[in-house]
Amino acid sequence: MAIKLNDDQFHRIARALADPRRYEILRRIGRADKCVACEDLRGCSEISAPTLSHHMKELETAGLVESRREGKFVNYKLRRDVLEAYLAQMAQI
């Protein structure tokens, strides 16, 4: 079943993807075969923990990633279904 994004979520995704750092973070998560640890994302670029946390919150709020907490660690996974729904709606504009 295809996901239908409401206008609010569509705009949140657009704002999230407009930031070059968030776009790059999303690409790294998408390229992984499994969940990506937050610490691994921080280690790939020169970004502080609070800044990464902010970007991850924006991506999660937009629905582009889902998080899974394991103890004190957080792992992220790309929501391909949401990204595909966004791209499908963009194609209809």
PDB file of C-alpha atoms in Angstrom:
ATOM      1  CA  MET A   1       0.000   0.000   0.000  1.00  0.00           C
ATOM      2  CA  ALA A   2       1.442   3.348  -1.069  1.00  0.00           C
ATOM      3  CA  ILE A   3       1.891   6.064   1.499  1.00  0.00           C
ATOM      4  CA  LYS A   4       0.056   9.342   0.950  1.00  0.00           C
ATOM      5  CA  LEU A   5       1.797  12.302   2.563  1.00  0.00           C
ATOM      6  CA  ASN A   6      -0.266  15.156   3.917  1.00  0.00           C
ATOM      7  CA  ASP A   7       0.799  18.704   3.043  1.00  0.00           C
ATOM      8  CA  ASP A   8       2.477  19.258   6.410  1.00  0.00           C
ATOM      9  CA  GLN A   9       4.679  16.169   6.120  1.00  0.00           C
ATOM     10  CA  PHE A  10       5.467  16.960   2.481  1.00  0.00           C
ATOM     11  CA  HIS A  11       6.745  20.402   3.501  1.00  0.00           C
ATOM     12  CA  ARG A  12       8.710  19.013   6.467  1.00  0.00           C
ATOM     13  CA  ILE A  13      10.469  16.596   4.106  1.00  0.00           C
ATOM     14  CA  ALA A  14      11.249  19.395   1.643  1.00  0.00           C
ATOM     15  CA  ARG A  15      12.748  21.518   4.442  1.00  0.00           C
ATOM     16  CA  ALA A  16      14.737  18.578   5.785  1.00  0.00           C
ATOM     17  CA  LEU A  17      16.197  17.738   2.378  1.00  0.00           C
ATOM     18  CA  ALA A  18      17.030  21.380   1.619  1.00  0.00           C
ATOM     19  CA  ASP A  19      19.857  21.365   4.156  1.00  0.00           C
ATOM     20  CA  PRO A  20      23.075  19.997   2.577  1.00  0.00           C
ATOM     21  CA  ARG A  21      24.228  18.328   5.815  1.00  0.00           C
ATOM     22  CA  ARG A  22      20.903  16.554   6.344  1.00  0.00           C
ATOM     23  CA  TYR A  23      20.899  15.463   2.715  1.00  0.00           C
ATOM     24  CA  GLU A  24      24.384  13.977   3.125  1.00  0.00           C
ATOM     25  CA  ILE A  25      23.431  12.286   6.404  1.00  0.00           C
ATOM     26  CA  LEU A  26      20.375  10.763   4.724  1.00  0.00           C
ATOM     27  CA  ARG A  27      22.515   9.522   1.828  1.00  0.00           C
ATOM     28  CA  ARG A  28      24.907   7.809   4.248  1.00  0.00           C
ATOM     29  CA  ILE A  29      22.058   6.125   6.072  1.00  0.00           C
ATOM     30  CA  GLY A  30      20.494   5.059   2.779  1.00  0.00           C
ATOM     31  CA  ARG A  31      23.720   3.487   1.532  1.00  0.00           C
ATOM     32  CA  ALA A  32      24.047   1.283   4.609  1.00  0.00           C
ATOM     33  CA  ASP A  33      22.769  -2.278   4.473  1.00  0.00           C
ATOM     34  CA  LYS A  34      21.634  -2.076   8.082  1.00  0.00           C
ATOM     35  CA  CYS A  35      20.862   0.483  10.744  1.00  0.00           C
ATOM     36  CA  VAL A  36      23.522   3.147  11.231  1.00  0.00           C
ATOM     37  CA  ALA A  37      24.715   4.145  14.675  1.00  0.00           C
ATOM     38  CA  CYS A  38      24.559   7.825  15.475  1.00  0.00           C
ATOM     39  CA  GLU A  39      28.214   7.754  16.498  1.00  0.00           C
ATOM     40  CA  ASP A  40      29.180   6.337  13.078  1.00  0.00           C
ATOM     41  CA  LEU A  41      27.443   9.250  11.379  1.00  0.00           C
ATOM     42  CA  ARG A  42      29.300  11.744  13.514  1.00  0.00           C
ATOM     43  CA  GLY A  43      32.601  10.043  12.802  1.00  0.00           C
ATOM     44  CA  CYS A  44      32.149  10.478   9.038  1.00  0.00           C
ATOM     45  CA  SER A  45      32.046  14.254   9.117  1.00  0.00           C
ATOM     46  CA  GLU A  46      33.217  17.119  11.258  1.00  0.00           C
ATOM     47  CA  ILE A  47      30.004  17.751  13.141  1.00  0.00           C
ATOM     48  CA  SER A  48      29.384  18.176  16.840  1.00  0.00           C
ATOM     49  CA  ALA A  49      27.114  15.806  18.726  1.00  0.00           C
ATOM     50  CA  PRO A  50      24.482  18.507  19.424  1.00  0.00           C
ATOM     51  CA  THR A  51      24.422  19.559  15.757  1.00  0.00           C
ATOM     52  CA  LEU A  52      24.065  15.960  14.597  1.00  0.00           C
ATOM     53  CA  SER A  53      21.304  15.447  17.135  1.00  0.00           C
ATOM     54  CA  HIS A  54      19.460  18.465  15.724  1.00  0.00           C
ATOM     55  CA  HIS A  55      19.776  17.183  12.151  1.00  0.00           C
ATOM     56  CA  MET A  56      18.620  13.708  13.141  1.00  0.00           C
ATOM     57  CA  LYS A  57      15.605  15.163  14.949  1.00  0.00           C
ATOM     58  CA  GLU A  58      14.652  17.092  11.797  1.00  0.00           C
ATOM     59  CA  LEU A  59      14.983  13.960   9.627  1.00  0.00           C
ATOM     60  CA  GLU A  60      12.972  11.917  12.116  1.00  0.00           C
ATOM     61  CA  THR A  61      10.264  14.572  12.451  1.00  0.00           C
ATOM     62  CA  ALA A  62       9.979  14.635   8.655  1.00  0.00           C
ATOM     63  CA  GLY A  63       9.490  10.859   8.749  1.00  0.00           C
ATOM     64  CA  LEU A  64      12.556  10.138   6.623  1.00  0.00           C
ATOM     65  CA  VAL A  65      14.343   8.032   9.248  1.00  0.00           C
ATOM     66  CA  GLU A  66      13.269   5.828  12.087  1.00  0.00           C
ATOM     67  CA  SER A  67      15.337   5.423  15.212  1.00  0.00           C
ATOM     68  CA  ARG A  68      15.896   2.433  17.439  1.00  0.00           C
ATOM     69  CA  ARG A  69      17.430   2.868  20.855  1.00  0.00           C
ATOM     70  CA  GLU A  70      19.721   0.175  22.215  1.00  0.00           C
ATOM     71  CA  GLY A  71      20.797   1.172  25.705  1.00  0.00           C
ATOM     72  CA  LYS A  72      22.459   4.549  25.422  1.00  0.00           C
ATOM     73  CA  PHE A  73      23.003   4.190  21.669  1.00  0.00           C
ATOM     74  CA  VAL A  74      20.636   5.199  18.871  1.00  0.00           C
ATOM     75  CA  ASN A  75      20.573   3.554  15.446  1.00  0.00           C
ATOM     76  CA  TYR A  76      18.882   5.002  12.383  1.00  0.00           C
ATOM     77  CA  LYS A  77      17.326   3.501   9.288  1.00  0.00           C
ATOM     78  CA  LEU A  78      16.077   5.224   6.130  1.00  0.00           C
ATOM     79  CA  ARG A  79      12.320   5.094   5.573  1.00  0.00           C
ATOM     80  CA  ARG A  80      12.453   4.364   1.856  1.00  0.00           C
ATOM     81  CA  ASP A  81       8.668   4.173   1.668  1.00  0.00           C
ATOM     82  CA  VAL A  82       8.349   7.773   2.867  1.00  0.00           C
ATOM     83  CA  LEU A  83      11.111   8.998   0.547  1.00  0.00           C
ATOM     84  CA  GLU A  84       9.478   7.236  -2.413  1.00  0.00           C
ATOM     85  CA  ALA A  85       6.089   8.759  -1.530  1.00  0.00           C
ATOM     86  CA  TYR A  86       7.702  12.201  -1.423  1.00  0.00           C
ATOM     87  CA  LEU A  87       9.365  11.703  -4.802  1.00  0.00           C
ATOM     88  CA  ALA A  88       6.102  10.424  -6.317  1.00  0.00           C
ATOM     89  CA  GLN A  89       4.266  13.520  -5.097  1.00  0.00           C
ATOM     90  CA  MET A  90       7.046  15.758  -6.416  1.00  0.00           C
ATOM     91  CA  ALA A  91       6.672  14.118  -9.820  1.00  0.00           C
ATOM     92  CA  GLN A  92       3.001  15.147  -9.881  1.00  0.00           C
ATOM     93  CA  ILE A  93       3.722  18.845  -9.450  1.00  0.00           C
TER      94      ILE A  93
END
